């Protein structure tokens, strides 16, 4: 085959999967909303069970559901038949994925759930299969041909199983009102985790805070800016509230009279601030928009500074989390 022929063939394979998922989206099972609510209200864990390629899809979906706060595990049917059925508890939901619904490896698992009266969900394309007939909530998928010349390699069927499972996960996430903060707690590392790092984790505090009183002279202010090395100093009133900020730019603009002034005469009033719960990514975006390099971080609902973050702190923190 030439490169052109390979590319054209690959496009056809992708289009077959695309059309299959599109067909499934137009033929969602009527009980799909009910199943989403059942999963949302489930008090136990979700046990995914499948064999072969369907088993790999189960592993992925189990991980997805756990990430949105719905505890989940994968149970291999072979292991289940050799003692691991004890993993399944009364409050659990067992979610099977199988194209035919007649795989001999999952039959004993199905019989166990029937005996123990454990609720089951089945993603399957054969309404007359053993799995569908013995499941509490069957989710019938559309029947499609597998991609490829033999029409045997699991391709479109696994794509549908994965897509339908992902669609379930998203609806469960919405029903459970999973917030970005909750999602972030379950993804402390990687690119997703980086999106949920708060400035509180990266900010400089206590002795690293460049602060002066509004009554301090500019000699002391200059020294504070120089020692802390951020090119900025926050100005506090008698109540220790942040009322202004002095930057390198302020020093240059007031150079002729700078040594005669107090901090309050040189400062810029009402500086831009954030609170400790602000996401680092949001702080970085704010600094870029405003053309500033540092942000004071106030205690929530107050004007009292708790920390300061430099643009380089944000960049470094987000990079290290990636």
Short mmCIF file of N, CA and C in Angstrom, two decimals, residues 127-301:
data_model
loop_
_atom_site.label_atom_id
_atom_site.label_comp_id
_atom_site.label_asym_id
_atom_site.label_seq_id
_atom_site.Cartn_x
_atom_site.Cartn_y
_atom_site.Cartn_z
N UNK A 127 -30.35 -7.83 22.44
CA UNK A 127 -31.47 -7.83 23.39
C UNK A 127 -31.87 -9.23 23.85
N UNK A 128 -31.48 -10.24 23.08
CA UNK A 128 -31.83 -11.62 23.42
C UNK A 128 -30.71 -12.35 24.14
N UNK A 129 -29.67 -11.65 24.49
CA UNK A 129 -28.51 -12.27 25.13
C UNK A 129 -28.79 -12.62 26.59
N UNK A 130 -27.97 -13.50 27.12
CA UNK A 130 -28.08 -13.90 28.53
C UNK A 130 -27.89 -12.70 29.44
N UNK A 131 -26.96 -11.83 29.08
CA UNK A 131 -26.67 -10.65 29.89
C UNK A 131 -27.85 -9.70 29.96
N UNK A 132 -28.38 -9.35 28.81
CA UNK A 132 -29.49 -8.39 28.77
C UNK A 132 -30.72 -8.94 29.47
N UNK A 133 -31.03 -10.22 29.25
CA UNK A 133 -32.21 -10.82 29.86
C UNK A 133 -32.11 -10.90 31.38
N UNK A 134 -30.90 -10.88 31.91
CA UNK A 134 -30.72 -11.05 33.35
C UNK A 134 -30.15 -9.81 34.05
N UNK A 135 -30.22 -8.67 33.37
CA UNK A 135 -29.73 -7.42 33.96
C UNK A 135 -30.90 -6.58 34.47
N UNK A 136 -30.64 -5.85 35.53
CA UNK A 136 -31.68 -4.98 36.09
C UNK A 136 -31.96 -3.82 35.15
N UNK A 137 -30.89 -3.24 34.61
CA UNK A 137 -31.03 -2.07 33.73
C UNK A 137 -30.19 -2.29 32.46
N UNK A 138 -30.77 -2.91 31.45
CA UNK A 138 -30.02 -3.09 30.20
C UNK A 138 -29.99 -1.80 29.37
N UNK A 139 -28.81 -1.43 28.91
CA UNK A 139 -28.65 -0.29 28.00
C UNK A 139 -28.27 -0.86 26.63
N UNK A 140 -29.25 -0.94 25.77
CA UNK A 140 -29.01 -1.55 24.46
C UNK A 140 -28.29 -0.58 23.53
N UNK A 141 -27.21 -1.06 22.94
CA UNK A 141 -26.48 -0.27 21.97
C UNK A 141 -26.91 -0.68 20.56
N UNK A 142 -26.69 0.20 19.60
CA UNK A 142 -27.06 -0.10 18.22
C UNK A 142 -26.11 -1.17 17.67
N UNK A 143 -26.63 -1.95 16.75
CA UNK A 143 -25.80 -2.98 16.12
C UNK A 143 -25.06 -2.37 14.93
N UNK A 144 -23.76 -2.55 14.93
CA UNK A 144 -22.91 -1.99 13.88
C UNK A 144 -21.87 -3.01 13.45
N UNK A 145 -21.32 -2.79 12.26
CA UNK A 145 -20.23 -3.65 11.78
C UNK A 145 -18.92 -3.09 12.30
N UNK A 146 -18.00 -4.01 12.61
CA UNK A 146 -16.68 -3.58 13.03
C UNK A 146 -15.92 -3.04 11.82
N UNK A 147 -15.04 -2.09 12.07
CA UNK A 147 -14.24 -1.53 10.98
C UNK A 147 -13.18 -2.55 10.55
N UNK A 148 -12.66 -2.40 9.36
CA UNK A 148 -11.60 -3.29 8.89
C UNK A 148 -12.12 -4.33 7.92
N UNK A 149 -11.22 -4.94 7.17
CA UNK A 149 -11.61 -5.89 6.11
C UNK A 149 -12.28 -7.15 6.63
N UNK A 150 -11.93 -7.60 7.84
CA UNK A 150 -12.51 -8.84 8.37
C UNK A 150 -13.81 -8.61 9.12
N UNK A 151 -14.06 -7.36 9.51
CA UNK A 151 -15.23 -7.00 10.32
C UNK A 151 -15.31 -7.83 11.60
N UNK A 152 -14.12 -8.14 12.15
CA UNK A 152 -14.04 -8.96 13.36
C UNK A 152 -13.33 -8.24 14.51
N UNK A 153 -12.36 -7.40 14.17
CA UNK A 153 -11.59 -6.72 15.21
C UNK A 153 -12.48 -5.73 15.95
N UNK A 154 -12.59 -5.85 17.29
CA UNK A 154 -13.44 -4.90 18.05
C UNK A 154 -12.97 -3.46 17.85
N UNK A 155 -13.77 -2.69 17.15
CA UNK A 155 -13.45 -1.29 16.87
C UNK A 155 -14.66 -0.41 17.13
N UNK A 156 -15.64 -0.50 16.27
CA UNK A 156 -16.84 0.33 16.44
C UNK A 156 -17.61 -0.05 17.71
N UNK A 157 -17.64 -1.34 18.01
CA UNK A 157 -18.39 -1.78 19.20
C UNK A 157 -17.75 -1.24 20.48
N UNK A 158 -16.42 -1.25 20.54
CA UNK A 158 -15.75 -0.72 21.73
C UNK A 158 -15.85 0.80 21.79
N UNK A 159 -15.84 1.43 20.60
CA UNK A 159 -15.99 2.89 20.56
C UNK A 159 -17.34 3.30 21.13
N UNK A 160 -18.38 2.56 20.75
CA UNK A 160 -19.73 2.84 21.25
C UNK A 160 -19.80 2.62 22.76
N UNK A 161 -19.23 1.51 23.24
CA UNK A 161 -19.24 1.22 24.67
C UNK A 161 -18.56 2.32 25.47
N UNK A 162 -17.43 2.78 24.96
CA UNK A 162 -16.69 3.84 25.64
C UNK A 162 -17.46 5.15 25.60
N UNK A 163 -18.00 5.49 24.44
CA UNK A 163 -18.72 6.75 24.29
C UNK A 163 -19.98 6.78 25.16
N UNK A 164 -20.70 5.68 25.20
CA UNK A 164 -21.93 5.62 26.00
C UNK A 164 -21.59 5.69 27.49
N UNK A 165 -20.50 5.02 27.88
CA UNK A 165 -20.07 5.07 29.27
C UNK A 165 -19.64 6.47 29.67
N UNK A 166 -18.92 7.15 28.78
CA UNK A 166 -18.51 8.53 29.05
C UNK A 166 -19.72 9.45 29.17
N UNK A 167 -20.71 9.22 28.31
CA UNK A 167 -21.93 10.04 28.36
C UNK A 167 -22.63 9.84 29.71
N UNK A 168 -22.65 8.61 30.19
CA UNK A 168 -23.23 8.33 31.51
C UNK A 168 -22.48 9.07 32.60
N UNK A 169 -21.15 9.03 32.51
CA UNK A 169 -20.32 9.68 33.52
C UNK A 169 -20.60 11.17 33.60
N UNK A 170 -20.73 11.81 32.45
CA UNK A 170 -20.97 13.26 32.43
C UNK A 170 -22.32 13.59 33.06
N UNK A 171 -23.34 12.78 32.76
CA UNK A 171 -24.67 13.05 33.33
C UNK A 171 -24.68 12.81 34.83
N UNK A 172 -23.95 11.79 35.28
CA UNK A 172 -23.84 11.53 36.72
C UNK A 172 -23.11 12.68 37.40
N UNK A 173 -22.08 13.18 36.75
CA UNK A 173 -21.33 14.32 37.28
C UNK A 173 -22.26 15.53 37.45
N UNK A 174 -23.10 15.77 36.47
CA UNK A 174 -24.05 16.89 36.54
C UNK A 174 -25.09 16.66 37.63
N UNK A 175 -25.62 15.45 37.71
CA UNK A 175 -26.62 15.14 38.72
C UNK A 175 -26.06 15.31 40.13
N UNK A 176 -24.80 14.95 40.31
CA UNK A 176 -24.16 15.05 41.62
C UNK A 176 -23.55 16.43 41.88
N UNK A 177 -23.68 17.32 40.86
CA UNK A 177 -23.18 18.69 40.98
C UNK A 177 -21.72 18.73 41.43
N UNK A 178 -20.90 17.96 40.73
CA UNK A 178 -19.48 17.91 41.03
C UNK A 178 -18.83 19.23 40.61
N UNK A 179 -18.21 19.91 41.56
CA UNK A 179 -17.59 21.20 41.29
C UNK A 179 -16.18 21.03 40.75
N UNK A 180 -15.65 22.12 40.21
CA UNK A 180 -14.28 22.10 39.73
C UNK A 180 -13.32 21.81 40.87
N UNK A 181 -13.63 22.31 42.06
CA UNK A 181 -12.76 22.09 43.22
C UNK A 181 -12.71 20.61 43.59
N UNK A 182 -13.88 19.96 43.58
CA UNK A 182 -13.93 18.53 43.88
C UNK A 182 -13.17 17.73 42.84
N UNK A 183 -13.38 18.07 41.57
CA UNK A 183 -12.69 17.40 40.48
C UNK A 183 -11.18 17.59 40.61
N UNK A 184 -10.77 18.80 40.99
CA UNK A 184 -9.36 19.10 41.16
C UNK A 184 -8.73 18.28 42.27
N UNK A 185 -9.46 18.06 43.38
CA UNK A 185 -8.93 17.26 44.48
C UNK A 185 -8.61 15.85 44.04
N UNK A 186 -9.39 15.35 43.08
CA UNK A 186 -9.17 13.99 42.58
C UNK A 186 -8.10 13.92 41.50
N UNK A 187 -7.57 15.09 41.09
CA UNK A 187 -6.53 15.16 40.06
C UNK A 187 -5.40 16.07 40.54
N UNK A 188 -4.69 15.70 41.62
CA UNK A 188 -3.67 16.61 42.16
C UNK A 188 -2.46 16.81 41.26
N UNK A 189 -2.24 15.92 40.30
CA UNK A 189 -1.08 16.03 39.43
C UNK A 189 -1.49 16.14 37.97
N UNK A 190 -0.50 16.40 37.13
CA UNK A 190 -0.76 16.45 35.70
C UNK A 190 -1.37 17.76 35.26
N UNK A 191 -1.72 17.82 33.98
CA UNK A 191 -2.25 19.04 33.40
C UNK A 191 -3.59 19.44 34.02
N UNK A 192 -4.42 18.44 34.33
CA UNK A 192 -5.70 18.74 34.97
C UNK A 192 -5.48 19.30 36.37
N UNK A 193 -4.58 18.66 37.13
CA UNK A 193 -4.29 19.13 38.47
C UNK A 193 -3.78 20.55 38.50
N UNK A 194 -2.98 20.89 37.48
CA UNK A 194 -2.41 22.23 37.43
C UNK A 194 -3.48 23.30 37.34
N UNK A 195 -4.60 22.97 36.71
CA UNK A 195 -5.68 23.95 36.54
C UNK A 195 -6.34 24.31 37.86
N UNK A 196 -6.14 23.47 38.90
CA UNK A 196 -6.84 23.68 40.16
C UNK A 196 -5.92 24.03 41.33
N UNK A 197 -4.66 24.35 41.04
CA UNK A 197 -3.75 24.79 42.10
C UNK A 197 -4.16 26.19 42.54
N UNK A 198 -4.28 26.38 43.84
CA UNK A 198 -4.66 27.68 44.38
C UNK A 198 -3.41 28.49 44.73
N UNK A 199 -3.56 29.82 44.70
CA UNK A 199 -2.42 30.68 45.01
C UNK A 199 -1.90 30.44 46.42
N UNK A 200 -2.77 29.95 47.30
CA UNK A 200 -2.38 29.67 48.68
C UNK A 200 -1.21 28.70 48.74
N UNK A 201 -1.14 27.78 47.76
CA UNK A 201 -0.08 26.77 47.72
C UNK A 201 1.24 27.34 47.22
N UNK A 202 1.20 28.46 46.52
CA UNK A 202 2.39 29.00 45.87
C UNK A 202 2.86 30.33 46.45
N UNK A 203 2.02 30.98 47.24
CA UNK A 203 2.33 32.35 47.68
C UNK A 203 3.47 32.40 48.70
N UNK A 204 4.09 33.56 48.78
CA UNK A 204 5.12 33.83 49.78
C UNK A 204 4.43 34.48 50.99
N UNK A 205 4.84 34.09 52.17
CA UNK A 205 4.15 34.55 53.38
C UNK A 205 5.12 35.06 54.44
N UNK A 206 4.55 35.57 55.51
CA UNK A 206 5.26 36.00 56.73
C UNK A 206 6.45 36.92 56.43
N UNK A 207 7.66 36.46 56.74
CA UNK A 207 8.83 37.33 56.60
C UNK A 207 9.19 37.63 55.14
N UNK A 208 8.60 36.88 54.22
CA UNK A 208 8.87 37.14 52.80
C UNK A 208 7.94 38.20 52.22
N UNK A 209 6.98 38.65 53.01
CA UNK A 209 6.04 39.66 52.54
C UNK A 209 6.67 41.05 52.58
N UNK A 210 6.71 41.78 51.46
CA UNK A 210 7.26 43.14 51.46
C UNK A 210 6.18 44.13 51.91
N UNK A 211 6.24 44.54 53.17
CA UNK A 211 5.20 45.41 53.73
C UNK A 211 5.81 46.58 54.49
N UNK A 212 5.16 47.74 54.38
CA UNK A 212 5.53 48.92 55.16
C UNK A 212 4.25 49.58 55.64
N UNK A 213 4.38 50.46 56.62
CA UNK A 213 3.25 51.25 57.08
C UNK A 213 3.15 52.53 56.25
N UNK A 214 1.93 53.07 56.14
CA UNK A 214 1.75 54.26 55.32
C UNK A 214 2.49 55.48 55.89
N UNK A 215 2.87 55.38 57.18
CA UNK A 215 3.60 56.48 57.82
C UNK A 215 5.12 56.30 57.72
N UNK A 216 5.56 55.17 57.21
CA UNK A 216 7.01 54.94 57.07
C UNK A 216 7.59 55.86 56.00
N UNK A 217 8.85 56.26 56.19
CA UNK A 217 9.48 57.09 55.18
C UNK A 217 9.94 56.22 54.01
N UNK A 218 10.31 56.88 52.93
CA UNK A 218 10.64 56.17 51.71
C UNK A 218 12.00 55.45 51.79
N UNK A 219 12.85 55.88 52.73
CA UNK A 219 14.11 55.16 52.90
C UNK A 219 13.83 53.72 53.35
N UNK A 220 12.93 53.62 54.32
CA UNK A 220 12.56 52.29 54.81
C UNK A 220 11.85 51.48 53.72
N UNK A 221 11.01 52.18 52.96
CA UNK A 221 10.28 51.51 51.88
C UNK A 221 11.23 50.99 50.81
N UNK A 222 12.20 51.82 50.43
CA UNK A 222 13.20 51.40 49.43
C UNK A 222 13.96 50.17 49.92
N UNK A 223 14.30 50.17 51.20
CA UNK A 223 15.03 49.05 51.78
C UNK A 223 14.19 47.78 51.75
N UNK A 224 12.91 47.92 52.07
CA UNK A 224 11.99 46.77 52.07
C UNK A 224 11.85 46.19 50.66
N UNK A 225 11.70 47.04 49.67
CA UNK A 225 11.57 46.60 48.29
C UNK A 225 12.84 45.88 47.85
N UNK A 226 13.98 46.44 48.23
CA UNK A 226 15.27 45.86 47.83
C UNK A 226 15.51 44.51 48.49
N UNK A 227 15.26 44.41 49.78
CA UNK A 227 15.52 43.18 50.53
C UNK A 227 14.62 42.04 50.06
N UNK A 228 13.32 42.32 49.86
CA UNK A 228 12.38 41.25 49.49
C UNK A 228 12.50 40.86 48.02
N UNK A 229 13.05 41.74 47.19
CA UNK A 229 13.40 41.38 45.82
C UNK A 229 12.26 41.14 44.85
N UNK A 230 11.10 41.71 45.14
CA UNK A 230 9.95 41.54 44.23
C UNK A 230 9.61 42.81 43.47
N UNK A 231 10.34 43.87 43.74
CA UNK A 231 10.08 45.12 43.04
C UNK A 231 8.80 45.79 43.47
N UNK A 232 8.33 45.47 44.66
CA UNK A 232 7.06 46.00 45.12
C UNK A 232 7.00 45.95 46.64
N UNK A 233 6.21 46.85 47.23
CA UNK A 233 5.93 46.80 48.67
C UNK A 233 4.47 47.17 48.89
N UNK A 234 3.83 46.44 49.80
CA UNK A 234 2.46 46.75 50.16
C UNK A 234 2.45 47.77 51.27
N UNK A 235 1.45 48.66 51.27
CA UNK A 235 1.37 49.72 52.27
C UNK A 235 0.16 49.45 53.17
N UNK A 236 0.41 49.41 54.49
CA UNK A 236 -0.63 49.09 55.46
C UNK A 236 -1.06 50.32 56.25
N UNK A 237 -2.33 50.35 56.64
CA UNK A 237 -2.80 51.40 57.55
C UNK A 237 -2.66 50.91 59.00
N UNK A 238 -3.19 51.67 59.95
CA UNK A 238 -3.07 51.29 61.36
C UNK A 238 -3.75 49.97 61.68
N UNK A 239 -4.75 49.61 60.89
CA UNK A 239 -5.48 48.35 61.11
C UNK A 239 -4.82 47.16 60.42
N UNK A 240 -3.62 47.39 59.87
CA UNK A 240 -2.87 46.36 59.14
C UNK A 240 -3.59 45.92 57.86
N UNK A 241 -4.41 46.82 57.32
CA UNK A 241 -5.10 46.56 56.06
C UNK A 241 -4.28 47.10 54.91
N UNK A 242 -4.33 46.40 53.78
CA UNK A 242 -3.59 46.84 52.61
C UNK A 242 -4.35 47.98 51.94
N UNK A 243 -3.75 49.16 51.94
CA UNK A 243 -4.43 50.32 51.37
C UNK A 243 -3.73 50.86 50.13
N UNK A 244 -2.53 50.34 49.85
CA UNK A 244 -1.82 50.81 48.68
C UNK A 244 -0.66 49.92 48.34
N UNK A 245 0.01 50.26 47.25
CA UNK A 245 1.15 49.49 46.78
C UNK A 245 2.16 50.44 46.16
N UNK A 246 3.43 50.16 46.38
CA UNK A 246 4.50 50.95 45.77
C UNK A 246 5.36 50.02 44.93
N UNK A 247 5.51 50.36 43.66
CA UNK A 247 6.28 49.54 42.74
C UNK A 247 7.53 50.29 42.28
N UNK A 248 8.38 49.56 41.55
CA UNK A 248 9.55 50.20 40.95
C UNK A 248 9.14 51.38 40.08
N UNK A 249 8.03 51.24 39.40
CA UNK A 249 7.53 52.31 38.54
C UNK A 249 7.17 53.54 39.33
N UNK A 250 6.56 53.36 40.51
CA UNK A 250 6.21 54.50 41.37
C UNK A 250 7.47 55.23 41.81
N UNK A 251 8.51 54.47 42.09
CA UNK A 251 9.77 55.08 42.52
C UNK A 251 10.35 55.95 41.42
N UNK A 252 10.32 55.47 40.20
CA UNK A 252 10.87 56.24 39.08
C UNK A 252 10.05 57.50 38.82
N UNK A 253 8.72 57.37 38.92
CA UNK A 253 7.85 58.51 38.64
C UNK A 253 7.96 59.60 39.71
N UNK A 254 8.35 59.23 40.92
CA UNK A 254 8.43 60.20 42.01
C UNK A 254 9.87 60.42 42.49
N UNK A 255 10.80 60.18 41.59
CA UNK A 255 12.21 60.18 41.98
C UNK A 255 12.67 61.51 42.59
N UNK A 256 12.23 62.63 42.03
CA UNK A 256 12.71 63.96 42.47
C UNK A 256 12.34 64.27 43.92
N UNK A 257 11.18 63.76 44.37
CA UNK A 257 10.73 64.09 45.73
C UNK A 257 10.64 62.87 46.64
N UNK A 258 11.19 61.77 46.17
CA UNK A 258 10.94 60.50 46.84
C UNK A 258 11.43 60.47 48.28
N UNK A 259 12.60 61.05 48.56
CA UNK A 259 13.15 60.95 49.90
C UNK A 259 12.44 61.86 50.90
N UNK A 260 11.64 62.79 50.41
CA UNK A 260 10.89 63.69 51.28
C UNK A 260 9.54 63.10 51.68
N UNK A 261 9.08 62.11 50.93
CA UNK A 261 7.72 61.59 51.10
C UNK A 261 7.62 60.46 52.11
N UNK A 262 6.39 60.30 52.59
CA UNK A 262 6.03 59.10 53.33
C UNK A 262 5.47 58.08 52.34
N UNK A 263 5.31 56.85 52.78
CA UNK A 263 4.83 55.80 51.89
C UNK A 263 3.46 56.14 51.31
N UNK A 264 2.57 56.73 52.12
CA UNK A 264 1.21 57.01 51.65
C UNK A 264 1.19 58.06 50.53
N UNK A 265 2.25 58.91 50.46
CA UNK A 265 2.30 59.95 49.43
C UNK A 265 2.79 59.41 48.08
N UNK A 266 3.42 58.27 48.11
CA UNK A 266 3.98 57.68 46.88
C UNK A 266 3.15 56.51 46.36
N UNK A 267 2.41 55.89 47.25
CA UNK A 267 1.72 54.64 46.89
C UNK A 267 0.61 54.86 45.87
N UNK A 268 0.27 53.76 45.20
CA UNK A 268 -0.92 53.69 44.36
C UNK A 268 -2.03 53.08 45.21
N UNK A 269 -3.14 53.79 45.34
CA UNK A 269 -4.23 53.32 46.19
C UNK A 269 -5.02 52.18 45.54
N UNK A 270 -5.73 51.43 46.40
CA UNK A 270 -6.62 50.35 45.96
C UNK A 270 -5.93 49.38 44.99
N UNK A 271 -4.86 48.73 45.44
CA UNK A 271 -4.16 47.80 44.56
C UNK A 271 -5.01 46.59 44.20
N UNK A 272 -4.69 45.97 43.07
CA UNK A 272 -5.38 44.74 42.65
C UNK A 272 -4.95 43.61 43.57
N UNK A 273 -5.91 42.91 44.13
CA UNK A 273 -5.60 41.78 45.03
C UNK A 273 -6.49 40.59 44.69
N UNK A 274 -6.13 39.43 45.23
CA UNK A 274 -6.95 38.23 45.13
C UNK A 274 -6.99 37.60 46.52
N UNK A 275 -7.83 36.59 46.72
CA UNK A 275 -7.83 35.89 48.00
C UNK A 275 -7.16 34.53 47.86
N UNK A 276 -6.95 33.86 48.98
CA UNK A 276 -6.16 32.63 48.97
C UNK A 276 -6.79 31.49 48.18
N UNK A 277 -8.10 31.56 47.91
CA UNK A 277 -8.78 30.51 47.17
C UNK A 277 -8.76 30.71 45.65
N UNK A 278 -8.14 31.80 45.21
CA UNK A 278 -8.04 32.05 43.77
C UNK A 278 -7.12 31.01 43.13
N UNK A 279 -7.51 30.51 41.96
CA UNK A 279 -6.67 29.55 41.25
C UNK A 279 -5.43 30.24 40.70
N UNK A 280 -4.31 29.53 40.74
CA UNK A 280 -3.05 30.09 40.25
C UNK A 280 -3.16 30.48 38.78
N UNK A 281 -3.90 29.66 38.01
CA UNK A 281 -4.07 29.96 36.58
C UNK A 281 -4.83 31.28 36.39
N UNK A 282 -5.82 31.54 37.27
CA UNK A 282 -6.57 32.79 37.20
C UNK A 282 -5.69 33.97 37.58
N UNK A 283 -4.85 33.77 38.60
CA UNK A 283 -3.94 34.84 39.03
C UNK A 283 -2.94 35.18 37.92
N UNK A 284 -2.44 34.15 37.26
CA UNK A 284 -1.49 34.37 36.16
C UNK A 284 -2.16 35.13 35.03
N UNK A 285 -3.39 34.76 34.70
CA UNK A 285 -4.13 35.44 33.65
C UNK A 285 -4.38 36.91 34.02
N UNK A 286 -4.71 37.15 35.28
CA UNK A 286 -4.97 38.52 35.75
C UNK A 286 -3.71 39.38 35.64
N UNK A 287 -2.58 38.82 36.04
CA UNK A 287 -1.32 39.58 35.97
C UNK A 287 -0.95 39.89 34.52
N UNK A 288 -1.19 38.93 33.63
CA UNK A 288 -0.91 39.18 32.21
C UNK A 288 -1.80 40.27 31.64
N UNK A 289 -3.09 40.24 32.02
CA UNK A 289 -4.03 41.24 31.51
C UNK A 289 -3.71 42.64 32.01
N UNK A 290 -3.32 42.73 33.28
CA UNK A 290 -3.08 44.03 33.90
C UNK A 290 -1.64 44.52 33.73
N UNK A 291 -0.78 43.66 33.19
CA UNK A 291 0.61 44.06 32.98
C UNK A 291 1.37 44.26 34.28
N UNK A 292 1.08 43.42 35.28
CA UNK A 292 1.76 43.51 36.56
C UNK A 292 2.50 42.20 36.83
N UNK A 293 3.44 42.23 37.76
CA UNK A 293 4.25 41.04 38.02
C UNK A 293 4.01 40.42 39.39
N UNK A 294 3.29 41.10 40.26
CA UNK A 294 3.03 40.57 41.60
C UNK A 294 1.60 40.88 42.03
N UNK A 295 1.03 39.99 42.84
CA UNK A 295 -0.31 40.18 43.38
C UNK A 295 -0.29 39.92 44.88
N UNK A 296 -0.85 40.83 45.65
CA UNK A 296 -1.02 40.57 47.07
C UNK A 296 -2.26 39.68 47.25
N UNK A 297 -2.17 38.79 48.23
CA UNK A 297 -3.25 37.85 48.50
C UNK A 297 -3.80 38.15 49.88
N UNK A 298 -5.05 38.59 49.92
CA UNK A 298 -5.69 38.94 51.18
C UNK A 298 -6.43 37.76 51.77
N UNK A 299 -6.56 37.78 53.10
CA UNK A 299 -7.42 36.81 53.75
C UNK A 299 -8.84 37.03 53.24
N UNK A 300 -9.56 35.95 53.04
CA UNK A 300 -10.90 36.05 52.45
C UNK A 300 -11.79 36.99 53.25
N UNK A 301 -12.48 37.88 52.52
CA UNK A 301 -13.43 38.85 53.08
C UNK A 301 -12.75 39.93 53.94
#
